[in-house]
Short mmCIF file of N, CA and C in Angstrom, two decimals:
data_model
loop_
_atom_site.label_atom_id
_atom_site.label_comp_id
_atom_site.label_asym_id
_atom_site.label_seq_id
_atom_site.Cartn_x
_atom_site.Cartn_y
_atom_site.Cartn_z
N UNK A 14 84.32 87.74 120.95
CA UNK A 14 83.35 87.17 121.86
C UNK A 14 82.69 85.98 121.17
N UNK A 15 82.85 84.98 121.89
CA UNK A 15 82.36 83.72 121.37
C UNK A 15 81.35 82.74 122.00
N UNK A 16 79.97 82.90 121.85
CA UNK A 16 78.93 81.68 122.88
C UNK A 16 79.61 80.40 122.24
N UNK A 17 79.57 79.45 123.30
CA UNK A 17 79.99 78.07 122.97
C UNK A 17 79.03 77.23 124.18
N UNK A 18 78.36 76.39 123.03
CA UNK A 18 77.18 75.34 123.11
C UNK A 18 77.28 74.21 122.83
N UNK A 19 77.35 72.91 123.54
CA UNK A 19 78.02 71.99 123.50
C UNK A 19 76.89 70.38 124.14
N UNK A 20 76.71 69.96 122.93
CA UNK A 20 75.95 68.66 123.08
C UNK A 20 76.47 67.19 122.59
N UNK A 21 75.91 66.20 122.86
CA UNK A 21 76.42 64.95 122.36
C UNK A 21 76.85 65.13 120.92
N UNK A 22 78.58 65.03 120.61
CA UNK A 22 79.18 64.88 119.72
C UNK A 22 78.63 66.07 118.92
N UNK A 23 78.34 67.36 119.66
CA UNK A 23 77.98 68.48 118.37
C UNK A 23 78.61 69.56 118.83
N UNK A 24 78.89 70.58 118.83
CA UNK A 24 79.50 71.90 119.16
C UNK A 24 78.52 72.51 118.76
N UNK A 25 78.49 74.10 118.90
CA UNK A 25 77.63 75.22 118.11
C UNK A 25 78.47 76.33 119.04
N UNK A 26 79.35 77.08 118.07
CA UNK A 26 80.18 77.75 118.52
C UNK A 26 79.51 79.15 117.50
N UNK A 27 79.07 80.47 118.47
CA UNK A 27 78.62 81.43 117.81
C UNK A 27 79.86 82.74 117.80
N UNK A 28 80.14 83.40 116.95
CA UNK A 28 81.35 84.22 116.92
C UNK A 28 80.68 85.62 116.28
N UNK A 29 81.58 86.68 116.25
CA UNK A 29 81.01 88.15 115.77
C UNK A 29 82.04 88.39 115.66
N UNK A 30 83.86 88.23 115.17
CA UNK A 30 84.38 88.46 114.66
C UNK A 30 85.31 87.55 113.68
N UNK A 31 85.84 87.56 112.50
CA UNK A 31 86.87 86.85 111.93
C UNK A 31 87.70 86.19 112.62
N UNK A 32 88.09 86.93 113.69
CA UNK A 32 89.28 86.30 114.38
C UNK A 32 88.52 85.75 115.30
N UNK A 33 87.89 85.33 116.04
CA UNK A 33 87.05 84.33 116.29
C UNK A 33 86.91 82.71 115.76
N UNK A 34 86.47 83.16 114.72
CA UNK A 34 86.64 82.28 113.22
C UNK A 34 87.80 81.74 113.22
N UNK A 35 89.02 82.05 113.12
CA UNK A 35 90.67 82.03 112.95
C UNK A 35 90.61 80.84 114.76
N UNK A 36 90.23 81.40 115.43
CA UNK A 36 90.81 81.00 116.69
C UNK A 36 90.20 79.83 116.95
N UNK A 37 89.15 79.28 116.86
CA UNK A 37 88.32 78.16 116.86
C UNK A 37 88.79 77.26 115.69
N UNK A 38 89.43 77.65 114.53
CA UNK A 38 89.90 76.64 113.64
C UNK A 38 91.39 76.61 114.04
N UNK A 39 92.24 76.93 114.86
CA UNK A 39 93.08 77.43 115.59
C UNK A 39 92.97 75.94 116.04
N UNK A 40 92.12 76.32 117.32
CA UNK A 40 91.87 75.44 118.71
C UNK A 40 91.87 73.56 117.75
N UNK A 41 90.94 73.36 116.93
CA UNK A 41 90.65 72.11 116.06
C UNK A 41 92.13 71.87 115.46
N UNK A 42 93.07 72.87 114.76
CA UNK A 42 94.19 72.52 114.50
C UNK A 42 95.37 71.73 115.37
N UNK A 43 95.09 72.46 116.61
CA UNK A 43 96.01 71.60 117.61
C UNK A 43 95.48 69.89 118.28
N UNK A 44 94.15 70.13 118.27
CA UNK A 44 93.33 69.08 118.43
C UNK A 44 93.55 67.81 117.18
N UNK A 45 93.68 68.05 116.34
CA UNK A 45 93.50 67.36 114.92
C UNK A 45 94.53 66.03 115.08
N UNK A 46 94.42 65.08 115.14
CA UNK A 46 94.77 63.82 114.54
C UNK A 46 95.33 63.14 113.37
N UNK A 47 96.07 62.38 112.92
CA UNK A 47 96.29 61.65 111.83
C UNK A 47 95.08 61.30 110.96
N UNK A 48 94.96 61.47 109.78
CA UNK A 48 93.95 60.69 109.39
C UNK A 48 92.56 61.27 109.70
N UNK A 49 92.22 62.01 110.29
CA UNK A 49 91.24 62.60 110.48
C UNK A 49 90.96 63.38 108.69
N UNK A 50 89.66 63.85 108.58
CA UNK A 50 89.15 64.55 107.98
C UNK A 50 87.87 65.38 108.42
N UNK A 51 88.17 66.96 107.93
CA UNK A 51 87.33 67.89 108.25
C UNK A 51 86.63 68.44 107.29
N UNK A 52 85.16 68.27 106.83
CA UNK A 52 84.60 68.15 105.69
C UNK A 52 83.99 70.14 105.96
N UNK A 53 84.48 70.87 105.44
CA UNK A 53 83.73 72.68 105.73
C UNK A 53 83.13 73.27 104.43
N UNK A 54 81.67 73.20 105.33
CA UNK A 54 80.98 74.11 104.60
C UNK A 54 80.05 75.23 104.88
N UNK A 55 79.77 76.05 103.75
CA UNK A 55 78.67 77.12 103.76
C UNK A 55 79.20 77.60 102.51
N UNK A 56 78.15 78.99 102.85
CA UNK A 56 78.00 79.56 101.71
C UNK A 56 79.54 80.73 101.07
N UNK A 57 79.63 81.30 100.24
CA UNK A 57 80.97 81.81 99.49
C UNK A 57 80.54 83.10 100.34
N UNK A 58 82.09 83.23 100.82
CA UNK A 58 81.99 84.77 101.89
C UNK A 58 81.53 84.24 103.66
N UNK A 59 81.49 82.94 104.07
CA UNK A 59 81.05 82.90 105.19
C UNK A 59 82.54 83.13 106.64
N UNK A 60 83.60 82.52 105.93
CA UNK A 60 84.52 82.79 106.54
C UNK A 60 85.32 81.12 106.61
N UNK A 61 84.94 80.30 105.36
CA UNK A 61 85.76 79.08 105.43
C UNK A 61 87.13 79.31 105.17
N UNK A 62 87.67 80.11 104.47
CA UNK A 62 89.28 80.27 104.40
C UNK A 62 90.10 81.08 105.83
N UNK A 63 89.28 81.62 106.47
CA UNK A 63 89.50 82.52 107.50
C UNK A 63 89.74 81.10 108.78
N UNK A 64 89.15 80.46 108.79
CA UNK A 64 89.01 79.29 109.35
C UNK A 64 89.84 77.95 108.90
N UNK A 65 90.08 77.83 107.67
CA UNK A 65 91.48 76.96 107.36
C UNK A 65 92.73 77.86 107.53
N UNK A 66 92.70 78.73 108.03
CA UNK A 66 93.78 79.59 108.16
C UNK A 66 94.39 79.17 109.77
N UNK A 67 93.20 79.62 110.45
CA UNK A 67 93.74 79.24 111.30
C UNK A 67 93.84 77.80 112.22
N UNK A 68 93.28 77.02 111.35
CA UNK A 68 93.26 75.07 111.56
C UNK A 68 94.98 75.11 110.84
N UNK A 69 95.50 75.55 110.19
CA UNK A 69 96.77 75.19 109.83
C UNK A 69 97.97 76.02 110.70
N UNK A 70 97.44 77.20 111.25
CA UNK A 70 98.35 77.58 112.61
C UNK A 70 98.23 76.70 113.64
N UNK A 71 96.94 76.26 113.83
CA UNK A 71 97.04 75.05 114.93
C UNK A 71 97.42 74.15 114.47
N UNK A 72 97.65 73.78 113.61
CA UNK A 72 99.10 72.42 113.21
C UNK A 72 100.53 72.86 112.94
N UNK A 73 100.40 74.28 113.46
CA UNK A 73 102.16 74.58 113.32
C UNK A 73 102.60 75.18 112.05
N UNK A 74 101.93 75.33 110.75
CA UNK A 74 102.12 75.50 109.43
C UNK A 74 102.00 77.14 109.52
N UNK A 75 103.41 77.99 109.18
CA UNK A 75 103.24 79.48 109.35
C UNK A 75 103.25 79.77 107.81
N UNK A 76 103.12 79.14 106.74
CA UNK A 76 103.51 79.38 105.60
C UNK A 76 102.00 80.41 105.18
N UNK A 77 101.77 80.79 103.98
CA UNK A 77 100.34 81.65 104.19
C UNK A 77 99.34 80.66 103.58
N UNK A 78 98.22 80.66 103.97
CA UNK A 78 97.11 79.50 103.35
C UNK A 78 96.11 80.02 102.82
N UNK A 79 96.02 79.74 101.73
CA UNK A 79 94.24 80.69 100.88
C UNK A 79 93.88 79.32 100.22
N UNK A 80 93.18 79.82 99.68
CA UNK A 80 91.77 78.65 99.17
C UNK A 80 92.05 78.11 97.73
N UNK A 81 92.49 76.68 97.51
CA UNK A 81 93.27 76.17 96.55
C UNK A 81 91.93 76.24 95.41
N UNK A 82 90.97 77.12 95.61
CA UNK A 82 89.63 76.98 94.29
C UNK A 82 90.42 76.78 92.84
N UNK A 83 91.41 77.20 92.48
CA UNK A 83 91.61 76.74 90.69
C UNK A 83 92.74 75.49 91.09
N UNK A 84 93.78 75.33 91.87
CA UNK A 84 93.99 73.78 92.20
C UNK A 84 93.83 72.68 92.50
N UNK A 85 92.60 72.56 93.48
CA UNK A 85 91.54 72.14 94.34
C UNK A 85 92.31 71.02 95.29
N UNK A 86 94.00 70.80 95.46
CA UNK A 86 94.28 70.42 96.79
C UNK A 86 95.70 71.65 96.87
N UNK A 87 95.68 71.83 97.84
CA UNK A 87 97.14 72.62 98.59
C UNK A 87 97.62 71.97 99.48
N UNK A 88 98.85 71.34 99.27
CA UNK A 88 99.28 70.58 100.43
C UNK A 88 100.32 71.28 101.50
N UNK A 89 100.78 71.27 102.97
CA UNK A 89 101.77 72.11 103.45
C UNK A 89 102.47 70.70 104.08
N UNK A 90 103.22 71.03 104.35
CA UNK A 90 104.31 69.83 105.01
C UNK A 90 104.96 70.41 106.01
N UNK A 91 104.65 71.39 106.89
CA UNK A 91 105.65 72.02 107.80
C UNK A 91 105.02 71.79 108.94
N UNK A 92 104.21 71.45 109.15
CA UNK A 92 103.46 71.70 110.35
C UNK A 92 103.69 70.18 111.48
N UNK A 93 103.18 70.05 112.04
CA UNK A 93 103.22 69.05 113.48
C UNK A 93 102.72 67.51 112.41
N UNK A 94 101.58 67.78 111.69
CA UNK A 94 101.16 66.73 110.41
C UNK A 94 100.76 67.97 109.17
N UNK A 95 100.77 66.75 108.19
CA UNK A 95 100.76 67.82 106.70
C UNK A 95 99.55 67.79 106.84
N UNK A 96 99.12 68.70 106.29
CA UNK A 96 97.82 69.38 105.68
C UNK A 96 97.37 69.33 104.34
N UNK A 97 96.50 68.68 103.94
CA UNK A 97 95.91 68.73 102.56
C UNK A 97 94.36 69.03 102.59
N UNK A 98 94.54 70.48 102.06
CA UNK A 98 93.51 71.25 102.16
C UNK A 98 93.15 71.11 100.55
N UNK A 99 91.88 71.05 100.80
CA UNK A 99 91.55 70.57 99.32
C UNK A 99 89.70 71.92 98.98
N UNK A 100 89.73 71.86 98.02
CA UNK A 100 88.70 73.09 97.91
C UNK A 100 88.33 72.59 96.24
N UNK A 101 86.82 72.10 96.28
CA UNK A 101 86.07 70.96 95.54
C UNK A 101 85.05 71.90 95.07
N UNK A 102 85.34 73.32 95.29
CA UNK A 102 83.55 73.74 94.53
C UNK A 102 83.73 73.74 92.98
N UNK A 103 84.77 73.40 92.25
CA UNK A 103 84.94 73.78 90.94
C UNK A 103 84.94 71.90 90.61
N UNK A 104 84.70 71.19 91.11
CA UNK A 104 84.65 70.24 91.01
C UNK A 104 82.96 69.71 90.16
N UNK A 105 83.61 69.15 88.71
CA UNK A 105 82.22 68.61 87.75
C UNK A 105 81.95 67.60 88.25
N UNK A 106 83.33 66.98 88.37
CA UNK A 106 82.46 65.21 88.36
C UNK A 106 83.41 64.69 89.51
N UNK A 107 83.04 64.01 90.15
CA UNK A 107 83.95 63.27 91.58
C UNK A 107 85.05 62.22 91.02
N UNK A 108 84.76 62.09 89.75
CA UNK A 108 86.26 61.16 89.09
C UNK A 108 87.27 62.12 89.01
N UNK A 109 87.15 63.81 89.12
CA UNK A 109 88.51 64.51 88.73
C UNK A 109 89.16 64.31 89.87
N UNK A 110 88.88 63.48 91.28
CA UNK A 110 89.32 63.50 92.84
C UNK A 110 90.20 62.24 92.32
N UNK A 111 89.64 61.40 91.36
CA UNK A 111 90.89 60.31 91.10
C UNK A 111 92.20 60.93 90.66
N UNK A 112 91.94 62.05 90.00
CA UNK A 112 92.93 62.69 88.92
C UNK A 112 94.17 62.93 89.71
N UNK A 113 93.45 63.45 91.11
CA UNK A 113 95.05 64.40 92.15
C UNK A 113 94.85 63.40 92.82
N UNK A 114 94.94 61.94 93.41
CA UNK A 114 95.08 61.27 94.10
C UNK A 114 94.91 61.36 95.56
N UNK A 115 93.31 61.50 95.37
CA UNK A 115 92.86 61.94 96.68
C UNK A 115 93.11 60.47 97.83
N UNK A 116 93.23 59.88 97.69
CA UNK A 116 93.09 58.36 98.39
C UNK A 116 94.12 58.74 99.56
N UNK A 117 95.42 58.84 98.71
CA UNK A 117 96.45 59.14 99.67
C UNK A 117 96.71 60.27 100.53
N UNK A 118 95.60 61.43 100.25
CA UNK A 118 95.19 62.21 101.24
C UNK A 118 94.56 61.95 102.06
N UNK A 119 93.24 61.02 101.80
CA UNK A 119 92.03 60.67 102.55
C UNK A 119 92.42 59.79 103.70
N UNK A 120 93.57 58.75 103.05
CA UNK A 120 93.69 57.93 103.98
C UNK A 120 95.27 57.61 104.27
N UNK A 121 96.47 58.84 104.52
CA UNK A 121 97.03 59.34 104.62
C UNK A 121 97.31 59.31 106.12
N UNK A 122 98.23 59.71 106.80
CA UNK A 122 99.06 60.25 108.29
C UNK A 122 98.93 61.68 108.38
N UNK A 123 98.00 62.03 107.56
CA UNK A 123 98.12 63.63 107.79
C UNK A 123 97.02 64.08 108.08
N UNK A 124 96.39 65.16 107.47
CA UNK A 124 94.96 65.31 108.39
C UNK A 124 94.26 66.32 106.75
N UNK A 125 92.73 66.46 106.47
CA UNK A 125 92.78 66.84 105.47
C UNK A 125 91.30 68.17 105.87
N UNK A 126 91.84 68.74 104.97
CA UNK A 126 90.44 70.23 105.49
C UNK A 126 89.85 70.01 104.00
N UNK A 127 88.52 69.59 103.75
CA UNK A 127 88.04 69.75 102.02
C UNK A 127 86.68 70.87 102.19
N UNK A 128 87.03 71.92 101.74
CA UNK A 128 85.71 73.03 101.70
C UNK A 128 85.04 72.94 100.46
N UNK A 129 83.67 72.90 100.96
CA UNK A 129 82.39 72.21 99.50
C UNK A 129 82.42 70.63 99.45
N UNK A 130 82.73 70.01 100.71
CA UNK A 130 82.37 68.58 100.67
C UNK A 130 81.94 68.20 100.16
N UNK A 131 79.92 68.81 100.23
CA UNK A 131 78.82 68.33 100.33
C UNK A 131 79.11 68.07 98.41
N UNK A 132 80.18 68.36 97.94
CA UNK A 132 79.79 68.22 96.14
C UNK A 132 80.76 66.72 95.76
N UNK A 133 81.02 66.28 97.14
CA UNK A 133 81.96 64.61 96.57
C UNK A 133 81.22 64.12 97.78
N UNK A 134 80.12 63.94 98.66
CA UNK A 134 79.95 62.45 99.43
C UNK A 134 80.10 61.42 99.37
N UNK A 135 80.12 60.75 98.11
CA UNK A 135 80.02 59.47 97.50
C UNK A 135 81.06 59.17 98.04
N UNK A 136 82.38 59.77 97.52
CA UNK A 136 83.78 59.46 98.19
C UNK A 136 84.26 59.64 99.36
N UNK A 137 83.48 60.34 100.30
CA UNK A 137 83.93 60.50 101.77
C UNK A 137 83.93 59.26 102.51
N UNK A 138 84.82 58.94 103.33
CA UNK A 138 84.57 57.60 104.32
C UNK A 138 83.74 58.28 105.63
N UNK A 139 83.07 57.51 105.73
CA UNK A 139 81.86 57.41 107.00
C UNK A 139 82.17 58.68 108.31
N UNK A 140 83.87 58.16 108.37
CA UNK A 140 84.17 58.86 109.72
C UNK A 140 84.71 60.30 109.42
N UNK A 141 83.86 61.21 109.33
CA UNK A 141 84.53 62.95 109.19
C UNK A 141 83.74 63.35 110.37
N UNK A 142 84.50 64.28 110.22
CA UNK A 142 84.27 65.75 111.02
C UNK A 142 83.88 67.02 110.19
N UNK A 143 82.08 66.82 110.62
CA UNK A 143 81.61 67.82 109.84
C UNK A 143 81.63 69.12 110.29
N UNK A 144 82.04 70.47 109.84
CA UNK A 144 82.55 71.78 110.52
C UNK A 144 81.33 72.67 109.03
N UNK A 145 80.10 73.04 109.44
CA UNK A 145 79.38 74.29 108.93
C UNK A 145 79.46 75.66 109.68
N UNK A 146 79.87 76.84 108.94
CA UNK A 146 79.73 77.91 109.14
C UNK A 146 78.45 78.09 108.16
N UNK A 147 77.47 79.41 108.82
CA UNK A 147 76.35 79.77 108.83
C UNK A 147 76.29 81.29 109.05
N UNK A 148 76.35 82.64 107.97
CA UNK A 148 76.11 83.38 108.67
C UNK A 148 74.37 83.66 108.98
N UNK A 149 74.29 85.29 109.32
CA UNK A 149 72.80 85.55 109.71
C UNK A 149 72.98 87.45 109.63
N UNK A 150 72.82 87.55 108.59
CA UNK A 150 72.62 89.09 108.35
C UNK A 150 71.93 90.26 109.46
N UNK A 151 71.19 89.32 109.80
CA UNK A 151 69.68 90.16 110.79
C UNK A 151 70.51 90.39 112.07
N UNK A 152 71.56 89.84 112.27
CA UNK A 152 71.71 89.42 113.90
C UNK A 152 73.01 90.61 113.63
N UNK A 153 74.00 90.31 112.63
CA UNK A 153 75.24 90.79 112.76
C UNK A 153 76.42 90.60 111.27
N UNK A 154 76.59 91.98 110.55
CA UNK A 154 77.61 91.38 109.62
C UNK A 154 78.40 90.21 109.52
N UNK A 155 79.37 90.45 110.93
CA UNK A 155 80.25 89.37 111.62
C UNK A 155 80.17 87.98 112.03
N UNK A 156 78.30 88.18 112.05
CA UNK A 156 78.10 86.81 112.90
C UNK A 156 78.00 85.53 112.28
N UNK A 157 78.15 84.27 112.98
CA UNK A 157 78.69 83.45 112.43
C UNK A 157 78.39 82.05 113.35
N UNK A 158 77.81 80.72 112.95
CA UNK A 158 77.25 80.27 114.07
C UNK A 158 77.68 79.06 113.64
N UNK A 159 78.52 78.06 113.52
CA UNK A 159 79.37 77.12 113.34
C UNK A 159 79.50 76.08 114.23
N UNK A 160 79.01 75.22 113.57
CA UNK A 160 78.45 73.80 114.15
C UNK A 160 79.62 72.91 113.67
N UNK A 161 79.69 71.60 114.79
CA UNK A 161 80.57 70.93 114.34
C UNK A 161 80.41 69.63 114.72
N UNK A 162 80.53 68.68 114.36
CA UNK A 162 79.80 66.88 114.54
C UNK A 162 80.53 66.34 114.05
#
């Protein structure tokens, strides 16, 4: 069960299960564009891998997808466009993004998911797609209230 709230250029999509989560990054996967970038965040345990999981079924990619934290990009190539999912919380300094040649991800034909954005802005170009998950203990283990701009 999913409330969906919808304002100028914002979403607020509220969910109470994982697969919820899965299906809404689902829906953005098929939606997704060249060149686009999807900047996801919150806190550890909110359900960001549950959610690049299923943004890479909606690009067609059946291979399995977890959270590149000690690689910090995973690329797939099977899908409708490649995917370079990139995962920055182990990230010291925003020069190690020179190291894996983020450029040609960023500005790439493919489409890129980076979870823990908010720890490289400097290097983001202007135009993303910001995707926060949020849980709320009080309301619901499950729950989950995910905004998107």
């Amino acid at each position: 069960m999913a409330e969906h709230k919808k304002t100028e250029n914002r979403i607020v999509q509220e969910t109470t299960a994982p697969q919820a989560t899965y299906e809404l990054g689902e829906q953005l996967g098929k939606q997704a564009q060249p060149g686009q970038i999807y900047c996801l965040d919150g806190e550890l345990g909110v359900g960001k891998t549950v959610f690049a999981q299923g943004f890479a079924a909606g690009l067609g990619i059946s291979e399995p997808v977890s959270s590149p934290t000690f690689t910090i990009l995973q690329q797939y190539e099977e899908g409708r466009l490649s995917l370079y999912h990139f995962d920055v919380y182990r990230i010291d300094d925003v020069e190690e993004m020179d190291e894996i040649g983020y450029e040609d991800c960023f500005y790439g034909d493919g489409v890129c998911l980076i979870e823990w954005s908010q720890r490289i802005t400097e290097i983001l170009p202007k135009e993303v797609i910001r995707v926060r998950i949020e849980k709320d203990l009080d309301r619901d283990f499950d729950y989950r209230r995910i905004t998107i701009e």
